[in-house]
Amino acid sequence: MNQDSPLFKDLTSILYTEAELRDAVAALGKRITLDYQGKAPLMVCILKGASVFFTDLIRQIDLPLEIEFMAISSYGASTVSSGEVRMVKDLDRPILGRDVLIVDDIVDSGMTLSFLKRTLTNRGAGSLRLVTLLDKPSRRTVPLTVDYSCFQIPDAFVVGYGLDYDEKYRNLPLVGVLDPKVYTK
Ligand code: IMP
Ligand code: MG
Protein backbone atom coordinates (compact mmCIF):
# COMPACT_ATOMS: atom_id res chain seq x y z
CA MET A 1 0.00 0.00 0.00
CA ASN A 2 1.24 3.47 -0.93
CA GLN A 3 2.37 5.65 2.01
CA ASP A 4 0.52 8.54 0.33
CA SER A 5 -2.75 6.66 0.85
CA PRO A 6 -5.39 8.74 2.69
CA LEU A 7 -5.58 5.87 5.20
CA PHE A 8 -2.00 6.66 6.34
CA LYS A 9 -2.75 10.37 6.70
CA ASP A 10 -5.17 9.66 9.58
CA LEU A 11 -2.39 8.11 11.73
CA THR A 12 -0.32 10.06 14.26
CA SER A 13 2.32 7.33 14.49
CA ILE A 14 3.18 3.84 13.33
CA LEU A 15 3.40 1.35 16.20
CA TYR A 16 4.37 -1.81 14.30
CA THR A 17 5.54 -2.09 10.72
CA GLU A 18 4.68 -4.94 8.38
CA ALA A 19 8.09 -6.52 9.04
CA GLU A 20 7.69 -6.28 12.84
CA LEU A 21 4.22 -7.84 12.63
CA ARG A 22 5.51 -10.64 10.38
CA ASP A 23 8.36 -11.48 12.79
CA ALA A 24 6.13 -11.37 15.89
CA VAL A 25 3.47 -13.58 14.28
CA ALA A 26 6.10 -16.07 13.11
CA ALA A 27 7.58 -16.26 16.63
CA LEU A 28 4.13 -16.77 18.14
CA GLY A 29 3.34 -19.50 15.61
CA LYS A 30 6.54 -21.32 16.61
CA ARG A 31 5.64 -21.10 20.31
CA ILE A 32 2.16 -22.52 19.73
CA THR A 33 3.59 -25.28 17.51
CA LEU A 34 5.93 -26.35 20.33
CA ASP A 35 3.32 -26.04 23.10
CA TYR A 36 0.74 -28.14 21.21
CA GLN A 37 2.98 -30.96 19.96
CA GLY A 38 0.93 -34.13 19.38
CA LYS A 39 -2.34 -32.18 19.46
CA ALA A 40 -4.77 -30.92 16.82
CA PRO A 41 -5.97 -27.61 18.22
CA LEU A 42 -9.15 -25.85 17.16
CA MET A 43 -8.30 -22.24 16.35
CA VAL A 44 -11.26 -19.87 16.75
CA CYS A 45 -11.06 -16.54 14.92
CA ILE A 46 -13.08 -13.71 16.45
CA LEU A 47 -14.49 -11.70 13.54
CA LYS A 48 -13.86 -9.24 12.19
CA GLY A 49 -10.89 -7.68 13.93
CA ALA A 50 -8.76 -10.84 14.24
CA SER A 51 -9.21 -11.90 10.61
CA VAL A 52 -5.91 -10.57 9.25
CA PHE A 53 -3.82 -11.70 12.24
CA PHE A 54 -5.57 -15.10 12.24
CA THR A 55 -4.91 -15.95 8.59
CA ASP A 56 -1.24 -15.03 9.02
CA LEU A 57 -0.90 -16.90 12.33
CA ILE A 58 -2.41 -20.23 11.28
CA ARG A 59 0.10 -20.44 8.42
CA GLN A 60 2.93 -20.20 10.98
CA ILE A 61 1.65 -23.15 13.03
CA ASP A 62 2.92 -26.56 11.97
CA LEU A 63 0.17 -28.74 13.42
CA PRO A 64 -2.95 -30.49 12.04
CA LEU A 65 -5.14 -27.67 13.33
CA GLU A 66 -8.74 -26.84 12.40
CA ILE A 67 -10.35 -23.41 12.16
CA GLU A 68 -13.69 -21.93 13.20
CA PHE A 69 -15.15 -18.42 13.17
CA MET A 70 -17.21 -16.53 15.71
CA ALA A 71 -18.50 -12.97 15.58
CA ILE A 72 -19.09 -10.69 18.54
CA SER A 73 -20.83 -7.33 18.43
CA SER A 74 -18.27 -4.54 18.41
CA TYR A 75 -17.94 -0.92 19.41
CA GLY A 76 -19.70 0.55 16.37
CA ALA A 77 -18.54 4.08 15.65
CA SER A 78 -16.97 4.64 19.04
CA THR A 79 -13.59 4.09 20.65
CA VAL A 80 -15.07 3.15 24.01
CA SER A 81 -16.66 -0.24 24.72
CA SER A 82 -20.42 -0.28 25.19
CA GLY A 83 -19.84 -2.79 27.98
CA GLU A 84 -22.25 -5.15 26.28
CA VAL A 85 -21.05 -8.33 24.58
CA ARG A 86 -23.35 -10.01 22.08
CA MET A 87 -22.73 -13.09 19.92
CA VAL A 88 -23.54 -12.42 16.28
CA LYS A 89 -22.23 -15.66 14.77
CA ASP A 90 -21.68 -18.90 16.68
CA LEU A 91 -19.35 -21.83 15.99
CA ASP A 92 -20.53 -24.39 13.43
CA ARG A 93 -19.52 -27.44 15.47
CA PRO A 94 -19.32 -28.70 19.06
CA ILE A 95 -16.00 -28.25 20.88
CA LEU A 96 -16.37 -30.98 23.51
CA GLY A 97 -12.93 -32.21 24.56
CA ARG A 98 -11.09 -30.06 21.99
CA ASP A 99 -7.95 -28.03 22.64
CA VAL A 100 -9.35 -24.61 21.80
CA LEU A 101 -7.39 -21.42 21.12
CA ILE A 102 -9.48 -18.24 20.90
CA VAL A 103 -7.77 -15.69 18.66
CA ASP A 104 -8.69 -12.00 18.93
CA ASP A 105 -7.12 -8.77 17.71
CA ILE A 106 -6.81 -6.83 20.97
CA VAL A 107 -7.73 -7.09 24.65
CA ASP A 108 -8.95 -3.84 26.08
CA SER A 109 -11.47 -4.00 28.97
CA GLY A 110 -11.28 -7.81 28.80
CA MET A 111 -15.07 -8.15 28.55
CA THR A 112 -15.13 -9.83 25.13
CA LEU A 113 -12.57 -12.50 25.92
CA SER A 114 -13.84 -13.22 29.42
CA PHE A 115 -17.34 -13.72 27.95
CA LEU A 116 -15.95 -16.06 25.28
CA LYS A 117 -13.79 -17.94 27.76
CA ARG A 118 -16.80 -18.54 30.00
CA THR A 119 -19.03 -19.57 27.08
CA LEU A 120 -16.60 -22.05 25.52
CA THR A 121 -15.52 -23.49 28.88
CA ASN A 122 -19.19 -24.21 29.62
CA ARG A 123 -19.41 -26.15 26.34
CA GLY A 124 -16.78 -28.58 27.57
CA ALA A 125 -13.59 -27.55 25.77
CA GLY A 126 -10.79 -29.93 26.82
CA SER A 127 -8.45 -26.97 27.19
CA LEU A 128 -8.83 -23.31 26.40
CA ARG A 129 -6.24 -20.59 25.85
CA LEU A 130 -6.46 -16.97 24.72
CA VAL A 131 -4.37 -15.53 21.91
CA THR A 132 -4.25 -11.87 20.97
CA LEU A 133 -2.12 -9.68 18.75
CA LEU A 134 -2.25 -6.68 21.09
CA ASP A 135 -2.85 -6.29 24.80
CA LYS A 136 -3.74 -3.02 26.58
CA PRO A 137 -3.36 -4.18 30.23
CA SER A 138 -3.91 -0.68 31.66
CA ARG A 139 -7.52 -0.68 30.39
CA ARG A 140 -8.74 -3.86 32.07
CA THR A 141 -12.09 -3.67 33.90
CA VAL A 142 -12.39 -7.42 34.43
CA PRO A 143 -9.50 -9.62 35.54
CA LEU A 144 -8.24 -11.56 32.54
CA THR A 145 -4.89 -13.07 31.66
CA VAL A 146 -4.00 -13.65 28.04
CA ASP A 147 -1.95 -16.78 27.35
CA TYR A 148 -0.26 -15.59 24.17
CA SER A 149 0.12 -12.04 22.90
CA CYS A 150 2.52 -10.40 20.47
CA PHE A 151 2.68 -6.88 21.93
CA GLN A 152 1.58 -4.98 25.03
CA ILE A 153 0.58 -1.44 24.09
CA PRO A 154 -0.20 1.75 26.01
CA ASP A 155 -3.69 3.23 26.17
CA ALA A 156 -4.15 4.56 22.63
CA PHE A 157 -6.73 3.80 19.96
CA VAL A 158 -5.00 1.83 17.22
CA VAL A 159 -6.05 0.69 13.76
CA GLY A 160 -4.76 -1.48 10.92
CA TYR A 161 -3.90 -5.17 10.39
CA GLY A 162 -7.59 -6.00 10.95
CA LEU A 163 -8.34 -3.42 13.64
CA ASP A 164 -10.93 -0.82 12.70
CA TYR A 165 -12.47 2.46 13.59
CA ASP A 166 -16.09 2.54 12.34
CA GLU A 167 -15.26 -0.45 10.05
CA LYS A 168 -12.45 1.46 8.31
CA TYR A 169 -8.64 1.01 8.27
CA ARG A 170 -8.71 -2.81 8.59
CA ASN A 171 -6.74 -3.09 5.34
CA LEU A 172 -3.78 -1.02 6.54
CA PRO A 173 -0.84 -3.47 6.48
CA LEU A 174 0.63 -2.05 9.71
CA VAL A 175 -0.62 -1.01 13.16
CA GLY A 176 -0.79 2.72 13.86
CA VAL A 177 -2.30 5.17 16.32
CA LEU A 178 -5.40 6.83 14.92
CA ASP A 179 -5.42 10.63 15.01
CA PRO A 180 -8.00 11.58 17.69
CA LYS A 181 -9.24 14.24 15.24
CA VAL A 182 -10.91 11.41 13.34
CA TYR A 183 -13.18 10.44 16.24
CA THR A 184 -13.49 13.63 18.33
CA LYS A 185 -15.73 16.03 16.53
P1 IMP B 1 -12.76 -5.51 25.17
O1 IMP B 1 -13.99 -6.35 25.27
O2 IMP B 1 -12.94 -4.15 25.82
O3 IMP B 1 -11.51 -6.20 25.65
O4 IMP B 1 -12.61 -5.10 23.67
C1 IMP B 1 -12.06 -5.88 22.74
C2 IMP B 1 -12.52 -5.42 21.36
O5 IMP B 1 -12.63 -3.98 21.28
C3 IMP B 1 -11.48 -5.81 20.37
O6 IMP B 1 -11.72 -7.10 19.85
C4 IMP B 1 -11.59 -4.70 19.33
O7 IMP B 1 -12.54 -5.06 18.34
C5 IMP B 1 -12.06 -3.48 20.08
N1 IMP B 1 -10.94 -2.57 20.42
C6 IMP B 1 -10.41 -2.32 21.63
N2 IMP B 1 -9.41 -1.44 21.57
C7 IMP B 1 -9.28 -1.11 20.26
C8 IMP B 1 -8.39 -0.24 19.53
O8 IMP B 1 -7.47 0.42 20.06
N3 IMP B 1 -8.59 -0.19 18.19
C9 IMP B 1 -9.56 -0.89 17.54
N4 IMP B 1 -10.40 -1.72 18.18
C10 IMP B 1 -10.27 -1.83 19.53
MG1 MG C 1 -13.48 -4.15 16.49
PDB file of C-alpha atoms and ligand atoms in Angstrom:
ATOM      1  CA  MET A   1       0.000   0.000   0.000  1.00  0.00           C
ATOM      2  CA  ASN A   2       1.244   3.467  -0.933  1.00  0.00           C
ATOM      3  CA  GLN A   3       2.367   5.648   2.007  1.00  0.00           C
ATOM      4  CA  ASP A   4       0.524   8.537   0.334  1.00  0.00           C
ATOM      5  CA  SER A   5      -2.754   6.663   0.848  1.00  0.00           C
ATOM      6  CA  PRO A   6      -5.389   8.738   2.685  1.00  0.00           C
ATOM      7  CA  LEU A   7      -5.577   5.871   5.197  1.00  0.00           C
ATOM      8  CA  PHE A   8      -2.004   6.660   6.344  1.00  0.00           C
ATOM      9  CA  LYS A   9      -2.754  10.372   6.704  1.00  0.00           C
ATOM     10  CA  ASP A  10      -5.166   9.657   9.584  1.00  0.00           C
ATOM     11  CA  LEU A  11      -2.386   8.113  11.727  1.00  0.00           C
ATOM     12  CA  THR A  12      -0.325  10.065  14.259  1.00  0.00           C
ATOM     13  CA  SER A  13       2.317   7.327  14.488  1.00  0.00           C
ATOM     14  CA  ILE A  14       3.177   3.838  13.333  1.00  0.00           C
ATOM     15  CA  LEU A  15       3.397   1.349  16.204  1.00  0.00           C
ATOM     16  CA  TYR A  16       4.369  -1.807  14.299  1.00  0.00           C
ATOM     17  CA  THR A  17       5.543  -2.088  10.722  1.00  0.00           C
ATOM     18  CA  GLU A  18       4.680  -4.936   8.378  1.00  0.00           C
ATOM     19  CA  ALA A  19       8.087  -6.519   9.042  1.00  0.00           C
ATOM     20  CA  GLU A  20       7.689  -6.279  12.836  1.00  0.00           C
ATOM     21  CA  LEU A  21       4.224  -7.837  12.627  1.00  0.00           C
ATOM     22  CA  ARG A  22       5.507 -10.640  10.380  1.00  0.00           C
ATOM     23  CA  ASP A  23       8.356 -11.475  12.791  1.00  0.00           C
ATOM     24  CA  ALA A  24       6.131 -11.369  15.886  1.00  0.00           C
ATOM     25  CA  VAL A  25       3.465 -13.578  14.278  1.00  0.00           C
ATOM     26  CA  ALA A  26       6.100 -16.070  13.107  1.00  0.00           C
ATOM     27  CA  ALA A  27       7.579 -16.257  16.635  1.00  0.00           C
ATOM     28  CA  LEU A  28       4.127 -16.771  18.139  1.00  0.00           C
ATOM     29  CA  GLY A  29       3.340 -19.503  15.609  1.00  0.00           C
ATOM     30  CA  LYS A  30       6.544 -21.321  16.609  1.00  0.00           C
ATOM     31  CA  ARG A  31       5.644 -21.098  20.313  1.00  0.00           C
ATOM     32  CA  ILE A  32       2.164 -22.516  19.734  1.00  0.00           C
ATOM     33  CA  THR A  33       3.587 -25.280  17.507  1.00  0.00           C
ATOM     34  CA  LEU A  34       5.934 -26.347  20.329  1.00  0.00           C
ATOM     35  CA  ASP A  35       3.320 -26.036  23.098  1.00  0.00           C
ATOM     36  CA  TYR A  36       0.744 -28.137  21.211  1.00  0.00           C
ATOM     37  CA  GLN A  37       2.976 -30.962  19.959  1.00  0.00           C
ATOM     38  CA  GLY A  38       0.929 -34.134  19.375  1.00  0.00           C
ATOM     39  CA  LYS A  39      -2.338 -32.182  19.455  1.00  0.00           C
ATOM     40  CA  ALA A  40      -4.765 -30.921  16.817  1.00  0.00           C
ATOM     41  CA  PRO A  41      -5.971 -27.612  18.216  1.00  0.00           C
ATOM     42  CA  LEU A  42      -9.152 -25.852  17.161  1.00  0.00           C
ATOM     43  CA  MET A  43      -8.303 -22.239  16.354  1.00  0.00           C
ATOM     44  CA  VAL A  44     -11.265 -19.874  16.747  1.00  0.00           C
ATOM     45  CA  CYS A  45     -11.062 -16.538  14.918  1.00  0.00           C
ATOM     46  CA  ILE A  46     -13.084 -13.707  16.447  1.00  0.00           C
ATOM     47  CA  LEU A  47     -14.493 -11.703  13.542  1.00  0.00           C
ATOM     48  CA  LYS A  48     -13.864  -9.244  12.190  1.00  0.00           C
ATOM     49  CA  GLY A  49     -10.886  -7.680  13.935  1.00  0.00           C
ATOM     50  CA  ALA A  50      -8.760 -10.841  14.239  1.00  0.00           C
ATOM     51  CA  SER A  51      -9.214 -11.896  10.606  1.00  0.00           C
ATOM     52  CA  VAL A  52      -5.907 -10.567   9.246  1.00  0.00           C
ATOM     53  CA  PHE A  53      -3.824 -11.695  12.240  1.00  0.00           C
ATOM     54  CA  PHE A  54      -5.568 -15.099  12.237  1.00  0.00           C
ATOM     55  CA  THR A  55      -4.911 -15.947   8.589  1.00  0.00           C
ATOM     56  CA  ASP A  56      -1.237 -15.030   9.018  1.00  0.00           C
ATOM     57  CA  LEU A  57      -0.902 -16.896  12.332  1.00  0.00           C
ATOM     58  CA  ILE A  58      -2.410 -20.228  11.283  1.00  0.00           C
ATOM     59  CA  ARG A  59       0.101 -20.438   8.418  1.00  0.00           C
ATOM     60  CA  GLN A  60       2.926 -20.197  10.978  1.00  0.00           C
ATOM     61  CA  ILE A  61       1.654 -23.148  13.034  1.00  0.00           C
ATOM     62  CA  ASP A  62       2.919 -26.555  11.966  1.00  0.00           C
ATOM     63  CA  LEU A  63       0.167 -28.744  13.416  1.00  0.00           C
ATOM     64  CA  PRO A  64      -2.947 -30.490  12.041  1.00  0.00           C
ATOM     65  CA  LEU A  65      -5.142 -27.667  13.328  1.00  0.00           C
ATOM     66  CA  GLU A  66      -8.738 -26.843  12.396  1.00  0.00           C
ATOM     67  CA  ILE A  67     -10.349 -23.410  12.157  1.00  0.00           C
ATOM     68  CA  GLU A  68     -13.690 -21.932  13.203  1.00  0.00           C
ATOM     69  CA  PHE A  69     -15.145 -18.423  13.168  1.00  0.00           C
ATOM     70  CA  MET A  70     -17.206 -16.528  15.712  1.00  0.00           C
ATOM     71  CA  ALA A  71     -18.498 -12.968  15.578  1.00  0.00           C
ATOM     72  CA  ILE A  72     -19.093 -10.693  18.541  1.00  0.00           C
ATOM     73  CA  SER A  73     -20.828  -7.328  18.435  1.00  0.00           C
ATOM     74  CA  SER A  74     -18.272  -4.542  18.410  1.00  0.00           C
ATOM     75  CA  TYR A  75     -17.936  -0.918  19.405  1.00  0.00           C
ATOM     76  CA  GLY A  76     -19.697   0.551  16.368  1.00  0.00           C
ATOM     77  CA  ALA A  77     -18.539   4.082  15.648  1.00  0.00           C
ATOM     78  CA  SER A  78     -16.966   4.635  19.036  1.00  0.00           C
ATOM     79  CA  THR A  79     -13.591   4.093  20.650  1.00  0.00           C
ATOM     80  CA  VAL A  80     -15.068   3.146  24.015  1.00  0.00           C
ATOM     81  CA  SER A  81     -16.662  -0.235  24.720  1.00  0.00           C
ATOM     82  CA  SER A  82     -20.425  -0.281  25.185  1.00  0.00           C
ATOM     83  CA  GLY A  83     -19.844  -2.792  27.977  1.00  0.00           C
ATOM     84  CA  GLU A  84     -22.253  -5.154  26.280  1.00  0.00           C
ATOM     85  CA  VAL A  85     -21.047  -8.330  24.577  1.00  0.00           C
ATOM     86  CA  ARG A  86     -23.353 -10.009  22.085  1.00  0.00           C
ATOM     87  CA  MET A  87     -22.726 -13.089  19.920  1.00  0.00           C
ATOM     88  CA  VAL A  88     -23.536 -12.423  16.277  1.00  0.00           C
ATOM     89  CA  LYS A  89     -22.228 -15.665  14.770  1.00  0.00           C
ATOM     90  CA  ASP A  90     -21.676 -18.898  16.678  1.00  0.00           C
ATOM     91  CA  LEU A  91     -19.346 -21.828  15.990  1.00  0.00           C
ATOM     92  CA  ASP A  92     -20.525 -24.388  13.429  1.00  0.00           C
ATOM     93  CA  ARG A  93     -19.516 -27.444  15.469  1.00  0.00           C
ATOM     94  CA  PRO A  94     -19.319 -28.698  19.063  1.00  0.00           C
ATOM     95  CA  ILE A  95     -16.000 -28.254  20.880  1.00  0.00           C
ATOM     96  CA  LEU A  96     -16.373 -30.979  23.515  1.00  0.00           C
ATOM     97  CA  GLY A  97     -12.934 -32.208  24.558  1.00  0.00           C
ATOM     98  CA  ARG A  98     -11.092 -30.057  21.987  1.00  0.00           C
ATOM     99  CA  ASP A  99      -7.949 -28.030  22.641  1.00  0.00           C
ATOM    100  CA  VAL A 100      -9.347 -24.607  21.803  1.00  0.00           C
ATOM    101  CA  LEU A 101      -7.393 -21.419  21.119  1.00  0.00           C
ATOM    102  CA  ILE A 102      -9.484 -18.243  20.904  1.00  0.00           C
ATOM    103  CA  VAL A 103      -7.772 -15.687  18.661  1.00  0.00           C
ATOM    104  CA  ASP A 104      -8.693 -11.999  18.935  1.00  0.00           C
ATOM    105  CA  ASP A 105      -7.121  -8.775  17.713  1.00  0.00           C
ATOM    106  CA  ILE A 106      -6.805  -6.833  20.973  1.00  0.00           C
ATOM    107  CA  VAL A 107      -7.733  -7.095  24.654  1.00  0.00           C
ATOM    108  CA  ASP A 108      -8.953  -3.836  26.084  1.00  0.00           C
ATOM    109  CA  SER A 109     -11.467  -4.005  28.970  1.00  0.00           C
ATOM    110  CA  GLY A 110     -11.278  -7.815  28.803  1.00  0.00           C
ATOM    111  CA  MET A 111     -15.072  -8.145  28.546  1.00  0.00           C
ATOM    112  CA  THR A 112     -15.126  -9.825  25.133  1.00  0.00           C
ATOM    113  CA  LEU A 113     -12.570 -12.496  25.920  1.00  0.00           C
ATOM    114  CA  SER A 114     -13.844 -13.222  29.422  1.00  0.00           C
ATOM    115  CA  PHE A 115     -17.339 -13.723  27.951  1.00  0.00           C
ATOM    116  CA  LEU A 116     -15.950 -16.058  25.278  1.00  0.00           C
ATOM    117  CA  LYS A 117     -13.791 -17.941  27.759  1.00  0.00           C
ATOM    118  CA  ARG A 118     -16.799 -18.536  30.000  1.00  0.00           C
ATOM    119  CA  THR A 119     -19.027 -19.566  27.080  1.00  0.00           C
ATOM    120  CA  LEU A 120     -16.595 -22.052  25.523  1.00  0.00           C
ATOM    121  CA  THR A 121     -15.520 -23.490  28.883  1.00  0.00           C
ATOM    122  CA  ASN A 122     -19.190 -24.215  29.618  1.00  0.00           C
ATOM    123  CA  ARG A 123     -19.409 -26.146  26.342  1.00  0.00           C
ATOM    124  CA  GLY A 124     -16.776 -28.580  27.573  1.00  0.00           C
ATOM    125  CA  ALA A 125     -13.595 -27.555  25.773  1.00  0.00           C
ATOM    126  CA  GLY A 126     -10.786 -29.932  26.821  1.00  0.00           C
ATOM    127  CA  SER A 127      -8.448 -26.968  27.193  1.00  0.00           C
ATOM    128  CA  LEU A 128      -8.831 -23.306  26.403  1.00  0.00           C
ATOM    129  CA  ARG A 129      -6.239 -20.587  25.846  1.00  0.00           C
ATOM    130  CA  LEU A 130      -6.464 -16.972  24.722  1.00  0.00           C
ATOM    131  CA  VAL A 131      -4.368 -15.532  21.910  1.00  0.00           C
ATOM    132  CA  THR A 132      -4.252 -11.873  20.966  1.00  0.00           C
ATOM    133  CA  LEU A 133      -2.123  -9.676  18.747  1.00  0.00           C
ATOM    134  CA  LEU A 134      -2.255  -6.680  21.086  1.00  0.00           C
ATOM    135  CA  ASP A 135      -2.849  -6.289  24.803  1.00  0.00           C
ATOM    136  CA  LYS A 136      -3.737  -3.024  26.581  1.00  0.00           C
ATOM    137  CA  PRO A 137      -3.359  -4.177  30.227  1.00  0.00           C
ATOM    138  CA  SER A 138      -3.909  -0.680  31.664  1.00  0.00           C
ATOM    139  CA  ARG A 139      -7.520  -0.678  30.392  1.00  0.00           C
ATOM    140  CA  ARG A 140      -8.741  -3.865  32.066  1.00  0.00           C
ATOM    141  CA  THR A 141     -12.092  -3.667  33.900  1.00  0.00           C
ATOM    142  CA  VAL A 142     -12.393  -7.419  34.432  1.00  0.00           C
ATOM    143  CA  PRO A 143      -9.497  -9.618  35.543  1.00  0.00           C
ATOM    144  CA  LEU A 144      -8.238 -11.561  32.543  1.00  0.00           C
ATOM    145  CA  THR A 145      -4.890 -13.073  31.662  1.00  0.00           C
ATOM    146  CA  VAL A 146      -3.997 -13.646  28.039  1.00  0.00           C
ATOM    147  CA  ASP A 147      -1.952 -16.784  27.355  1.00  0.00           C
ATOM    148  CA  TYR A 148      -0.262 -15.594  24.165  1.00  0.00           C
ATOM    149  CA  SER A 149       0.120 -12.039  22.898  1.00  0.00           C
ATOM    150  CA  CYS A 150       2.522 -10.401  20.468  1.00  0.00           C
ATOM    151  CA  PHE A 151       2.683  -6.883  21.927  1.00  0.00           C
ATOM    152  CA  GLN A 152       1.584  -4.976  25.025  1.00  0.00           C
ATOM    153  CA  ILE A 153       0.581  -1.440  24.087  1.00  0.00           C
ATOM    154  CA  PRO A 154      -0.204   1.749  26.015  1.00  0.00           C
ATOM    155  CA  ASP A 155      -3.693   3.233  26.166  1.00  0.00           C
ATOM    156  CA  ALA A 156      -4.151   4.559  22.626  1.00  0.00           C
ATOM    157  CA  PHE A 157      -6.729   3.797  19.965  1.00  0.00           C
ATOM    158  CA  VAL A 158      -4.996   1.831  17.221  1.00  0.00           C
ATOM    159  CA  VAL A 159      -6.053   0.691  13.760  1.00  0.00           C
ATOM    160  CA  GLY A 160      -4.757  -1.478  10.923  1.00  0.00           C
ATOM    161  CA  TYR A 161      -3.904  -5.171  10.386  1.00  0.00           C
ATOM    162  CA  GLY A 162      -7.590  -6.001  10.952  1.00  0.00           C
ATOM    163  CA  LEU A 163      -8.344  -3.416  13.644  1.00  0.00           C
ATOM    164  CA  ASP A 164     -10.935  -0.822  12.702  1.00  0.00           C
ATOM    165  CA  TYR A 165     -12.465   2.464  13.587  1.00  0.00           C
ATOM    166  CA  ASP A 166     -16.086   2.538  12.344  1.00  0.00           C
ATOM    167  CA  GLU A 167     -15.259  -0.446  10.049  1.00  0.00           C
ATOM    168  CA  LYS A 168     -12.451   1.458   8.306  1.00  0.00           C
ATOM    169  CA  TYR A 169      -8.643   1.011   8.273  1.00  0.00           C
ATOM    170  CA  ARG A 170      -8.714  -2.812   8.586  1.00  0.00           C
ATOM    171  CA  ASN A 171      -6.736  -3.090   5.343  1.00  0.00           C
ATOM    172  CA  LEU A 172      -3.777  -1.015   6.538  1.00  0.00           C
ATOM    173  CA  PRO A 173      -0.842  -3.468   6.478  1.00  0.00           C
ATOM    174  CA  LEU A 174       0.627  -2.055   9.713  1.00  0.00           C
ATOM    175  CA  VAL A 175      -0.621  -1.007  13.156  1.00  0.00           C
ATOM    176  CA  GLY A 176      -0.789   2.721  13.855  1.00  0.00           C
ATOM    177  CA  VAL A 177      -2.298   5.173  16.323  1.00  0.00           C
ATOM    178  CA  LEU A 178      -5.405   6.833  14.918  1.00  0.00           C
ATOM    179  CA  ASP A 179      -5.424  10.626  15.007  1.00  0.00           C
ATOM    180  CA  PRO A 180      -7.997  11.584  17.685  1.00  0.00           C
ATOM    181  CA  LYS A 181      -9.239  14.241  15.244  1.00  0.00           C
ATOM    182  CA  VAL A 182     -10.907  11.409  13.339  1.00  0.00           C
ATOM    183  CA  TYR A 183     -13.177  10.437  16.244  1.00  0.00           C
ATOM    184  CA  THR A 184     -13.488  13.634  18.332  1.00  0.00           C
ATOM    185  CA  LYS A 185     -15.729  16.035  16.528  1.00  0.00           C
TER     186      LYS A 185
HETATM  187  P1  IMP B   1     -12.760  -5.509  25.173  1.00  0.00           P
HETATM  188  O1  IMP B   1     -13.991  -6.349  25.269  1.00  0.00           O
HETATM  189  O2  IMP B   1     -12.945  -4.155  25.825  1.00  0.00           O
HETATM  190  O3  IMP B   1     -11.506  -6.195  25.647  1.00  0.00           O
HETATM  191  O4  IMP B   1     -12.607  -5.100  23.673  1.00  0.00           O
HETATM  192  C1  IMP B   1     -12.058  -5.878  22.742  1.00  0.00           C
HETATM  193  C2  IMP B   1     -12.521  -5.417  21.362  1.00  0.00           C
HETATM  194  O5  IMP B   1     -12.625  -3.985  21.278  1.00  0.00           O
HETATM  195  C3  IMP B   1     -11.484  -5.812  20.365  1.00  0.00           C
HETATM  196  O6  IMP B   1     -11.721  -7.100  19.845  1.00  0.00           O
HETATM  197  C4  IMP B   1     -11.590  -4.705  19.329  1.00  0.00           C
HETATM  198  O7  IMP B   1     -12.543  -5.062  18.345  1.00  0.00           O
HETATM  199  C5  IMP B   1     -12.065  -3.484  20.080  1.00  0.00           C
HETATM  200  N1  IMP B   1     -10.937  -2.574  20.420  1.00  0.00           N
HETATM  201  C6  IMP B   1     -10.409  -2.322  21.631  1.00  0.00           C
HETATM  202  N2  IMP B   1      -9.406  -1.443  21.573  1.00  0.00           N
HETATM  203  C7  IMP B   1      -9.281  -1.110  20.264  1.00  0.00           C
HETATM  204  C8  IMP B   1      -8.387  -0.237  19.530  1.00  0.00           C
HETATM  205  O8  IMP B   1      -7.466   0.424  20.057  1.00  0.00           O
HETATM  206  N3  IMP B   1      -8.586  -0.188  18.188  1.00  0.00           N
HETATM  207  C9  IMP B   1      -9.558  -0.887  17.536  1.00  0.00           C
HETATM  208  N4  IMP B   1     -10.398  -1.717  18.178  1.00  0.00           N
HETATM  209  C10 IMP B   1     -10.268  -1.828  19.526  1.00  0.00           C
HETATM  210 MG    MG B   2     -13.484  -4.153  16.491  1.00  0.00          MG
END
